[in-house]
XYZ file of C-alpha atoms in Angstrom:
719
model
C 65.767 44.194 118.650
C 66.462 41.901 121.621
C 63.736 41.596 124.197
C 63.539 43.863 127.097
C 64.085 42.165 130.453
C 60.682 43.372 131.576
C 58.880 41.078 129.190
C 57.258 38.269 131.211
C 58.144 34.632 130.598
C 54.999 33.729 128.776
C 55.860 36.266 126.074
C 59.466 35.278 125.400
C 59.996 35.543 121.724
C 60.575 32.426 119.765
C 61.899 32.599 116.205
C 61.409 29.897 113.581
C 64.216 27.314 113.629
C 66.854 27.524 111.032
C 67.488 24.577 108.827
C 70.901 24.145 110.442
C 69.622 23.909 113.941
C 68.426 20.730 115.681
C 64.896 20.365 116.805
C 64.263 21.723 120.207
C 62.613 20.186 123.389
C 59.683 18.176 122.716
C 60.341 17.595 119.079
C 59.290 14.141 117.818
C 61.998 11.698 116.790
C 62.906 12.015 113.182
C 62.869 8.261 112.688
C 61.126 5.731 114.918
C 63.556 3.059 113.939
C 65.446 2.216 117.287
C 68.598 1.467 115.186
C 68.724 3.812 112.327
C 71.510 3.463 109.688
C 72.123 6.906 108.200
C 75.034 5.600 106.096
C 78.575 6.963 106.031
C 79.170 10.487 107.503
C 79.828 12.964 104.712
C 83.229 14.485 104.334
C 83.393 18.293 104.337
C 82.176 19.720 101.142
C 83.653 23.272 100.542
C 81.210 25.980 99.476
C 82.489 29.060 97.906
C 81.276 32.475 99.048
C 81.325 35.925 97.374
C 85.005 36.743 96.970
C 85.672 40.267 97.704
C 87.239 42.310 100.540
C 84.445 43.387 102.789
C 84.097 47.070 103.221
C 85.023 48.382 106.662
C 81.841 49.023 108.680
C 80.695 52.681 108.850
C 80.637 52.882 112.579
C 83.683 51.662 114.653
C 83.762 51.519 118.423
C 86.673 53.344 120.237
C 86.207 50.956 123.177
C 86.882 47.649 121.459
C 89.041 44.484 121.792
C 91.462 42.727 119.530
C 92.514 39.100 120.287
C 93.603 35.793 118.795
C 96.430 36.847 116.631
C 97.973 34.712 113.795
C 100.720 36.097 111.809
C 101.733 35.522 108.211
C 105.004 33.724 107.496
C 107.040 36.924 107.292
C 105.606 38.297 110.587
C 104.785 41.560 108.870
C 100.966 41.183 108.861
C 98.547 39.839 111.503
C 95.143 38.331 111.215
C 93.053 38.680 114.337
C 89.580 38.831 115.914
C 88.228 42.351 116.624
C 84.838 43.738 117.858
C 85.121 47.247 116.617
C 82.054 46.857 114.630
C 79.963 45.466 117.471
C 80.591 41.774 116.835
C 83.817 39.637 116.678
C 84.936 39.602 113.143
C 87.975 38.630 111.155
C 90.416 41.545 110.529
C 94.046 41.947 109.366
C 96.534 44.615 109.435
C 100.274 45.390 109.315
C 102.209 44.642 112.490
C 103.680 48.105 112.691
C 101.003 50.108 110.990
C 97.687 51.592 112.196
C 95.280 50.645 109.266
C 93.415 47.313 109.735
C 90.612 46.005 107.540
C 87.738 43.614 107.833
C 88.209 40.354 105.860
C 84.734 39.022 106.535
C 81.961 41.485 107.154
C 79.405 39.017 107.823
C 77.574 39.462 111.214
C 78.508 35.778 112.374
C 80.917 35.957 115.253
C 84.485 34.627 114.721
C 86.031 32.549 117.431
C 89.480 31.265 116.049
C 91.949 32.312 113.435
C 94.969 30.577 111.710
C 97.175 31.922 108.916
C 98.588 29.104 106.711
C 102.376 28.549 106.805
C 102.651 29.283 103.097
C 100.877 32.661 103.526
C 98.155 31.878 100.952
C 95.099 31.373 103.132
C 93.587 32.576 106.456
C 91.414 29.981 108.195
C 88.827 30.880 110.818
C 85.821 29.565 112.757
C 82.562 31.416 112.824
C 79.186 30.841 114.461
C 76.182 31.453 112.086
C 73.459 33.298 113.957
C 75.645 33.480 116.980
C 74.731 29.826 118.023
C 76.850 26.854 119.140
C 76.929 25.255 115.665
C 80.123 26.587 113.974
C 81.719 26.302 110.640
C 85.334 26.587 109.262
C 86.106 29.090 106.519
C 89.125 30.254 104.504
C 89.833 33.523 102.841
C 92.737 34.892 100.872
C 94.798 37.716 102.668
C 93.353 40.179 100.152
C 89.761 39.191 101.027
C 89.154 37.079 97.840
C 88.381 33.363 97.582
C 86.256 33.091 100.649
C 84.737 29.667 101.005
C 83.288 27.431 103.802
C 85.498 24.245 104.250
C 83.318 22.353 106.863
C 80.115 22.714 108.770
C 77.738 23.300 105.982
C 75.677 20.111 106.671
C 72.369 20.779 108.456
C 72.850 20.348 112.205
C 76.571 19.774 111.925
C 79.390 21.780 113.514
C 83.088 22.165 112.623
C 86.160 23.377 114.499
C 89.553 24.560 113.383
C 92.628 22.373 113.546
C 96.211 22.877 112.544
C 97.616 23.469 109.021
C 100.107 20.871 107.467
C 103.561 22.362 107.724
C 103.612 23.249 103.981
C 100.148 24.884 104.143
C 98.731 22.542 101.543
C 95.861 21.323 103.828
C 93.968 22.251 106.889
C 92.713 19.850 109.662
C 89.136 20.365 110.743
C 86.878 18.545 113.163
C 83.352 17.930 112.077
C 80.671 17.062 114.648
C 78.013 15.015 112.999
C 74.451 15.664 114.222
C 72.456 13.082 115.895
C 69.717 11.717 113.583
C 67.134 12.720 116.107
C 68.195 16.219 116.410
C 68.822 18.016 119.740
C 66.330 16.024 121.782
C 68.916 13.572 122.844
C 68.137 10.592 125.083
C 70.964 11.254 127.538
C 72.683 7.940 128.238
C 71.709 6.648 124.753
C 74.311 9.123 123.407
C 76.988 8.309 126.057
C 79.283 5.375 126.062
C 78.103 2.896 128.764
C 81.593 2.540 130.304
C 81.648 6.091 131.805
C 82.100 5.447 135.467
C 80.603 7.505 138.227
C 83.847 9.359 138.684
C 84.426 9.767 134.891
C 87.502 7.499 135.119
C 86.928 5.834 131.809
C 85.300 6.761 128.485
C 84.972 5.491 124.868
C 88.342 4.431 123.565
C 89.870 6.093 120.536
C 93.364 4.665 120.324
C 93.173 1.136 119.211
C 93.648 0.198 115.474
C 90.565 0.564 113.582
C 89.395 3.831 115.199
C 91.379 5.844 112.662
C 91.381 5.784 108.893
C 93.088 3.069 106.988
C 92.755 1.976 103.345
C 91.379 -1.401 104.489
C 88.544 0.096 106.579
C 87.912 3.374 104.610
C 85.982 6.389 106.023
C 82.575 4.815 105.484
C 83.134 1.931 107.854
C 84.712 4.099 110.484
C 82.118 6.899 110.528
C 78.893 4.737 110.263
C 78.751 4.534 114.039
C 79.907 8.150 114.513
C 77.152 9.455 112.425
C 74.653 7.300 114.351
C 75.497 8.796 117.777
C 76.698 12.268 116.864
C 80.460 11.422 116.828
C 83.437 13.602 115.897
C 85.635 13.146 112.872
C 88.870 14.945 111.868
C 89.668 15.505 108.131
C 92.461 17.069 106.148
C 90.928 19.444 103.694
C 92.701 21.206 100.638
C 91.375 24.720 100.262
C 92.398 24.727 96.662
C 90.202 21.688 95.996
C 92.955 19.774 94.138
C 92.522 16.737 96.423
C 89.556 15.218 98.223
C 89.142 15.489 102.056
C 91.137 12.667 103.881
C 89.723 11.229 107.077
C 92.432 11.245 109.805
C 90.437 10.068 112.781
C 87.025 9.514 114.145
C 85.456 8.572 117.454
C 81.919 7.585 118.297
C 80.370 9.336 121.226
C 83.376 11.601 121.447
C 83.618 14.498 124.007
C 86.302 16.455 122.193
C 88.740 15.977 119.245
C 91.256 18.301 117.717
C 94.291 17.879 115.411
C 96.917 20.089 117.038
C 99.975 19.413 114.838
C 101.238 17.539 111.889
C 104.852 16.434 111.459
C 106.802 18.079 108.667
C 106.444 14.956 106.389
C 102.786 14.528 107.301
C 103.318 10.935 108.597
C 102.347 11.761 112.230
C 99.459 13.780 113.625
C 99.116 15.075 117.227
C 95.496 14.651 118.346
C 93.852 15.914 121.525
C 90.774 13.963 122.627
C 88.677 12.984 125.720
C 86.332 14.537 128.172
C 87.176 17.258 130.582
C 89.581 16.344 133.259
C 90.627 13.201 131.232
C 92.110 14.733 128.111
C 94.641 12.629 126.107
C 97.323 13.430 123.549
C 97.533 10.840 120.784
C 100.179 10.392 118.193
C 98.641 8.987 115.047
C 100.409 7.295 112.181
C 98.340 8.784 109.360
C 99.457 6.105 106.832
C 98.391 3.065 108.866
C 95.809 4.633 111.134
C 97.686 3.206 114.176
C 97.787 5.167 117.432
C 101.482 5.060 118.522
C 101.253 7.041 121.801
C 98.584 7.989 124.289
C 99.464 10.403 127.169
C 97.436 12.411 129.604
C 97.463 16.133 129.051
C 96.044 19.183 130.740
C 92.685 20.853 130.316
C 92.541 24.447 129.233
C 94.006 25.709 125.867
C 93.350 22.984 123.231
C 96.728 23.619 121.477
C 98.604 21.115 123.647
C 101.911 20.637 121.891
C 104.061 20.375 118.674
C 106.478 17.990 117.041
C 110.115 18.944 116.491
C 111.228 19.553 112.922
C 112.431 15.959 112.582
C 109.423 14.413 114.571
C 111.789 12.667 116.974
C 110.720 14.958 119.913
C 107.284 15.882 120.971
C 106.736 18.931 123.302
C 103.644 18.666 125.361
C 101.714 20.869 127.981
C 100.732 18.162 130.346
C 99.860 17.610 134.114
C 100.540 13.884 133.869
C 101.046 12.735 137.398
C 101.457 16.323 138.517
C 99.321 19.056 140.305
C 100.247 21.721 137.744
C 100.711 21.505 134.067
C 104.439 21.625 132.923
C 106.409 21.327 129.708
C 107.137 17.605 128.922
C 109.586 16.356 126.374
C 108.626 12.985 124.741
C 111.359 11.225 122.703
C 109.903 9.352 119.730
C 111.298 6.498 117.651
C 110.936 6.240 113.943
C 107.543 4.544 114.292
C 106.269 7.343 116.548
C 106.369 5.334 119.804
C 107.676 6.838 123.022
C 111.366 6.043 123.843
C 111.564 8.233 126.853
C 109.736 11.010 128.785
C 111.253 13.816 130.783
C 110.219 17.061 132.536
C 111.587 20.038 130.515
C 110.216 22.968 132.488
C 107.986 23.617 135.524
C 107.111 26.225 138.020
C 106.060 25.599 141.630
C 102.494 26.264 142.295
C 102.078 27.577 138.686
C 100.547 25.929 135.677
C 101.717 26.143 132.088
C 98.807 27.877 130.326
C 99.983 28.377 126.772
C 102.747 26.775 124.702
C 103.902 28.089 121.259
C 106.703 26.521 119.121
C 107.647 27.760 115.654
C 107.979 25.158 112.845
C 111.763 24.941 113.161
C 111.481 24.085 116.835
C 114.563 25.958 117.985
C 112.698 27.720 120.887
C 109.414 27.873 122.633
C 107.398 30.502 124.199
C 105.724 29.528 127.646
C 102.944 31.377 129.405
C 102.701 30.490 133.154
C 99.638 31.018 135.277
C 100.694 32.582 138.589
C 97.622 32.823 140.662
C 95.621 34.204 137.699
C 98.309 36.483 136.291
C 100.688 35.613 133.492
C 104.512 35.366 133.448
C 105.844 34.931 129.900
C 109.050 33.093 129.150
C 111.023 32.334 125.974
C 113.382 29.285 126.059
C 115.719 27.630 123.678
C 114.858 23.997 122.880
C 117.621 21.369 122.451
C 117.825 19.871 118.917
C 118.356 16.119 118.253
C 116.924 12.958 119.895
C 119.002 13.147 123.079
C 117.958 14.999 126.173
C 119.447 18.297 126.954
C 118.802 21.362 129.055
C 116.705 24.231 127.772
C 118.568 27.166 126.481
C 118.730 30.635 127.839
C 115.465 32.004 129.403
C 114.127 35.403 128.671
C 111.317 36.792 130.756
C 109.821 40.152 129.446
C 108.004 42.620 131.732
C 104.365 42.699 130.461
C 102.233 45.954 130.399
C 99.116 44.034 131.410
C 98.258 41.017 133.720
C 97.049 38.143 131.538
C 98.159 36.666 128.207
C 95.362 34.898 126.352
C 97.087 33.811 123.092
C 100.705 33.711 121.731
C 101.956 33.132 118.229
C 105.792 32.715 117.765
C 107.545 33.993 114.677
C 110.235 31.967 112.875
C 112.481 34.952 112.763
C 112.177 35.532 116.532
C 109.756 37.384 118.607
C 106.002 36.931 118.911
C 102.551 38.407 119.001
C 100.664 38.168 122.236
C 96.992 38.968 123.046
C 97.009 40.771 126.388
C 94.241 41.568 128.812
C 94.274 43.535 131.939
C 92.091 44.843 134.740
C 92.286 48.430 133.165
C 92.166 47.751 129.425
C 90.292 45.910 126.705
C 91.966 42.992 125.074
C 94.741 44.071 122.696
C 97.583 42.634 120.618
C 101.167 43.450 121.424
C 104.339 42.638 119.404
C 107.315 41.403 121.347
C 110.536 41.727 119.183
C 113.510 39.444 119.394
C 114.569 41.021 122.709
C 110.943 40.461 123.886
C 110.329 44.271 124.360
C 106.533 44.765 123.975
C 104.955 47.340 121.735
C 101.187 47.742 121.337
C 100.001 47.268 117.722
C 98.632 50.535 116.204
C 95.196 49.107 115.636
C 94.691 47.848 119.164
C 92.563 50.154 121.444
C 94.640 52.332 123.758
C 94.399 51.722 127.495
C 92.690 55.162 128.040
C 89.821 54.019 125.526
C 88.872 51.031 127.714
C 85.784 52.987 128.824
C 84.300 56.424 128.280
C 86.018 59.286 130.230
C 84.846 59.907 133.844
C 85.016 56.512 135.645
C 88.158 54.523 135.170
C 88.240 50.757 135.564
C 88.786 49.274 139.040
C 91.956 47.274 139.778
C 90.870 44.243 141.912
C 92.622 42.982 145.079
C 93.430 39.254 145.345
C 91.599 37.605 148.269
C 91.979 34.192 149.944
C 89.587 32.500 152.332
C 88.909 29.088 153.805
C 85.926 26.790 152.965
C 84.186 25.202 155.960
C 86.052 21.925 155.315
C 89.376 23.913 155.461
C 90.134 23.960 151.737
C 91.652 27.297 150.709
C 89.897 29.303 148.104
C 90.965 32.323 146.135
C 89.446 35.175 144.135
C 89.417 38.864 143.314
C 87.563 41.675 145.144
C 86.386 44.819 143.315
C 85.520 47.775 145.370
C 83.162 50.347 143.968
C 84.907 53.742 143.413
C 84.527 56.518 145.961
C 83.229 54.094 148.566
C 83.765 54.686 152.261
C 86.095 51.786 153.108
C 84.823 51.618 156.673
C 81.258 50.865 155.710
C 79.903 47.490 154.466
C 78.655 47.702 150.775
C 76.071 45.871 148.752
C 78.035 43.102 147.133
C 77.468 40.654 144.270
C 79.294 37.178 144.345
C 80.088 36.589 140.674
C 80.762 32.842 139.600
C 82.614 31.838 136.518
C 81.718 28.989 134.207
C 83.503 25.762 133.398
C 83.574 24.753 136.129
C 87.333 24.461 135.264
C 87.631 28.117 134.275
C 89.518 30.568 136.602
C 88.740 34.128 137.678
C 91.599 36.307 136.283
C 92.256 40.011 136.620
C 90.966 41.203 133.255
C 88.689 44.074 132.537
C 85.064 43.129 132.687
C 82.391 45.506 131.278
C 79.872 43.649 133.419
C 81.865 44.374 136.704
C 82.381 47.945 135.491
C 78.603 48.378 135.153
C 77.930 46.805 138.590
C 80.715 48.948 140.189
C 79.210 52.103 138.687
C 75.879 51.258 140.369
C 77.612 51.249 143.835
C 77.811 47.464 144.030
C 81.003 45.757 145.081
C 81.959 42.534 143.294
C 83.700 39.433 144.669
C 84.687 36.948 141.980
C 85.943 33.712 143.646
C 87.395 30.472 142.421
C 85.387 27.824 144.195
C 86.543 24.147 144.175
C 86.523 22.809 140.555
C 88.297 25.874 139.230
C 91.652 25.745 137.356
C 94.805 27.514 138.320
C 95.146 25.992 141.724
C 96.194 22.381 140.928
C 94.486 19.099 139.748
C 93.415 18.193 143.282
C 91.505 21.525 143.431
C 89.920 20.912 139.985
C 88.814 17.482 140.997
C 87.536 18.491 144.452
C 83.955 18.979 143.162
C 83.532 15.619 141.413
C 80.588 13.502 142.531
C 79.223 14.378 145.906
C 81.943 17.032 146.143
C 79.631 19.368 144.181
C 77.706 19.913 147.326
C 80.825 21.272 148.930
C 81.244 23.758 145.915
C 77.717 24.994 146.534
C 78.720 25.612 150.210
C 81.918 27.354 148.930
C 79.703 30.063 147.461
C 78.172 30.674 150.965
C 81.465 30.534 152.671
C 82.918 33.199 150.281
C 79.936 35.456 150.989
C 80.389 34.905 154.724
C 84.171 35.781 154.434
C 83.675 39.190 152.769
C 81.027 39.890 155.350
C 83.376 39.026 158.136
C 86.063 41.351 156.686
C 83.483 44.246 156.913
C 83.531 44.601 153.065
C 80.036 43.326 152.370
C 76.605 44.126 153.879
C 75.153 40.875 155.103
C 71.651 42.262 154.268
C 72.467 43.192 150.661
C 74.229 40.129 149.171
C 73.515 39.038 145.605
C 74.746 36.144 143.446
C 75.215 35.741 139.756
C 77.096 33.732 137.255
C 77.191 32.374 133.661
C 77.039 28.718 132.397
C 78.316 26.526 135.320
C 78.281 29.748 137.341
C 74.605 30.096 136.328
C 73.998 26.625 137.740
C 75.840 27.598 141.023
C 73.642 30.741 141.188
C 70.398 28.782 141.041
C 71.903 26.178 143.438
C 73.128 28.814 145.991
C 69.586 30.430 145.875
C 67.910 27.163 146.840
C 70.512 25.748 149.190
C 71.169 29.081 151.090
C 67.905 30.944 150.719
C 68.548 32.966 153.872
C 71.903 34.477 152.514
C 71.114 36.093 149.191
C 68.601 38.872 148.389
C 68.718 38.400 144.584
C 70.209 36.347 141.825
C 71.045 36.562 138.135
C 71.431 33.082 136.518
C 72.934 33.146 132.983
C 72.743 30.137 130.738
C 72.802 27.804 133.642
C 71.659 24.239 134.228
C 68.511 23.902 136.509
C 67.972 20.140 136.114
C 70.669 17.728 135.086
C 68.093 15.247 133.701
C 66.691 17.684 131.212
C 70.145 19.187 130.480
C 71.584 15.731 129.472
C 68.470 14.982 127.443
C 68.730 18.265 125.313
C 72.351 19.275 125.104
C 74.679 18.271 122.196
C 75.848 14.685 122.237
C 79.592 15.622 122.577
C 78.819 18.021 125.355
C 76.840 15.319 127.164
C 79.793 12.930 126.818
C 82.244 15.439 128.420
C 79.730 16.552 131.098
C 79.181 12.955 132.234
C 82.816 12.806 133.269
C 82.430 15.956 135.293
C 79.031 15.870 136.856
C 78.053 12.095 136.672
C 76.367 9.717 134.208
C 72.694 10.392 133.767
C 71.804 6.730 134.282
C 74.471 5.406 136.737
C 74.375 8.620 138.860
C 70.780 9.498 138.375
C 70.058 9.937 142.097
C 73.114 12.069 142.770
C 72.313 14.301 139.744
C 68.650 14.688 140.878
C 69.858 15.641 144.391
C 72.224 18.209 142.820
C 69.737 19.843 140.541
C 68.273 23.196 141.656
C 64.881 22.069 140.513
C 64.836 19.439 143.108
C 64.877 22.148 145.906
C 62.900 24.835 144.076
C 60.409 25.006 147.066
C 63.343 26.625 149.002
C 63.666 29.496 146.605
C 63.001 32.951 148.332
C 65.081 35.558 146.452
C 63.972 37.240 143.174
C 65.810 35.743 140.202
C 66.571 37.014 136.689
C 67.455 34.326 134.181
C 69.404 35.245 130.907
C 69.838 32.958 127.924
C 70.799 33.053 124.226
C 68.109 31.837 122.037
C 70.362 29.681 120.027
C 72.191 27.972 122.949
C 72.455 24.294 122.300
C 75.122 23.854 125.027
C 72.712 24.554 127.818
C 69.312 24.984 126.121
C 67.141 27.904 127.092
C 64.568 25.495 128.526
C 66.904 25.174 131.573
C 66.178 28.877 132.347
C 62.549 28.716 131.377
C 61.666 25.849 133.726
C 63.387 27.489 136.723
C 61.654 30.857 136.080
C 58.324 29.249 135.555
C 58.526 27.227 138.827
C 59.649 30.321 140.785
C 56.738 32.399 139.409
C 54.259 29.497 140.338
C 55.476 29.795 143.890
C 55.060 33.509 144.097
C 58.753 34.426 143.818
C 59.560 37.393 141.449
C 61.348 36.040 138.409
C 62.004 37.162 134.890
C 63.810 35.826 131.768
C 65.726 37.782 129.343
C 66.258 35.971 125.971
C 68.912 37.392 123.703
C 68.406 37.049 119.988
C 71.183 35.730 117.714
C 73.182 34.534 120.589
C 74.328 31.127 121.734
C 76.108 30.088 125.003
C 78.391 33.014 124.652
C 77.018 36.616 124.285
C 79.135 38.117 121.426
C 77.204 41.022 119.980
C 77.806 44.475 121.464
C 74.078 45.435 121.654
C 73.086 42.229 123.342
C 76.063 42.453 125.749
C 75.047 45.908 126.672
C 71.465 44.951 127.157
C 72.478 41.928 129.391
C 74.851 43.844 131.674
C 72.376 46.717 132.164
C 69.444 44.354 132.779
C 71.597 42.427 135.311
C 72.661 45.655 137.044
C 69.157 47.043 137.070
C 67.752 43.771 138.704
C 70.587 43.669 141.353
C 70.378 47.382 142.201
C 66.597 47.060 142.445
C 66.727 44.221 144.956
C 69.879 44.843 146.875
C 68.918 48.425 147.432
C 70.532 51.605 145.903
C 73.844 52.757 147.281
C 73.863 55.754 149.573
C 74.262 59.070 147.844
C 77.811 59.531 149.244
C 78.892 56.136 147.829
C 78.039 57.115 144.298
C 81.041 59.298 143.563
C 81.537 61.041 140.193
């Protein structure tokens, strides 16, 4: 059982560390040698698992979600993620049937799914114990042949890449553990050329950074293993050939193989820290990087090659405010011969791009102030430029599309979310008419009967420096619109995430307690252009903290929120902003709930994963070069200003933002006489994925906020 939120900090449960987890804070170095040589990084070693179809769980939830669809080559069957059993697991079912089955009944949450082009395997990523260290598995469509392809090494992590076009091999990214475990030395695991504004980072394009017969995997991965680098391999699930190293980078922030050309000669690789992503075209035979081009943050599946590999379609915001569809013409060596803009939208970013193998059309998902507009376009064939073909724009039954998978025969499957429903999967036929799959939850099953979900209203306001901010306001049901309400400012993570109008069980819980919710996009959020995303860099983060106060002041000025009953909460970066808002604006908020947030950048950089530290340095600042700025931005540096009661929530296996970040903030608050508690969720990492833990979390948060903001008046409660 997870801990109750009433348990004091001193008695937070600690479980023995698993063999696959790095040592925690305060662990001694594994080797005092300042320059250890661990030898070549090991290639993924597949491990076979019990091969049988997992029995469907005995208890299935009516209020459940289905997402991340991937269809078989015929388009008749779909593999997807579903939490009907209380945890996200791998399921599959017929596109037009109602019966779906679990393919992996293990309790480890599943995060990504990909059906092989030849239909023989389904690949997926899971998180053992719910933590941040993931592994890549494959299973036959009938549930047999299950095996782990990568991520079995102690302390390592693996992520899904693309299949080769013939389905013979799968690309996986392996994150090698630092030899000293998770007690990182901060800048010692970051390249020293990361500037204060994150404008440069470790190079990964020059010859010698990818595999060649001359260098071999051992030479290339020697440095990567020493500093927790990333390496991409091609792995044969049948085991007929040994894994082949495609690319590696020491001190990498991210690395994913997004596509392979039909002949296997070229690979499309996405790499780089947040805000500085690059698309690389890699010649797999020579190891030479033939093209490097800036691409947008967000969805990692950035583009695809045409069938003849003479055109590359990319989702990119190169020299633009909003991501658009770019067409890159390639020569026979994979070098760029020309670049052109293929499709764009004014004030809207291209969120998702899906192109079938034959490359005759593409499906585009545009982000229009948080909602999605879907579009299917014909793609010109051949190396010369041409206009896109006819465009078809379907009417969607819900506001946001989170995943699309195009079918070679036409049509697609889309994962849809909305403010009044749980995530579900819809089939759009050749005419793009949408039909809900039979195994996705019905809209009316989003919540138990009696209190339907609330549809939010878009809200814009001005920051004190004039920057325009956006967000969504949720009004508690049956509330008198003429009377100010207790209100919670909820802050998303990222910071590049965006608040979107999708159903939130947390918001539903808060609204049911008579608390309004305002969920803003402060500067640094995506969806409003690159300048908005970059507006919080460096000292601009002080302005982001002030944005939270300005958003609160705005809803008070509108008469929506009671100025004496304001709360603030958020997760990940939103957890950091929550702690920062409580100490920078102590007179404003009456209570806070900080979830998986950073309280001190120095301790965060010292204890997070090396590849996360590399990316975070580009966003927040380098722990050595920008030490004073990071200290000034850390909530712990102003802990004496804390006045409001605070609840901290953390997953015990979080190695992204380690639980010590919450513990030290709560401990310091209690030492100063401020009411503070910590809720530690077992078998969870940075994301809370298990139904019982999610329920405990949202009820504990709502209890805390209701207690300290004051209960709603009886006439506000409604039915």
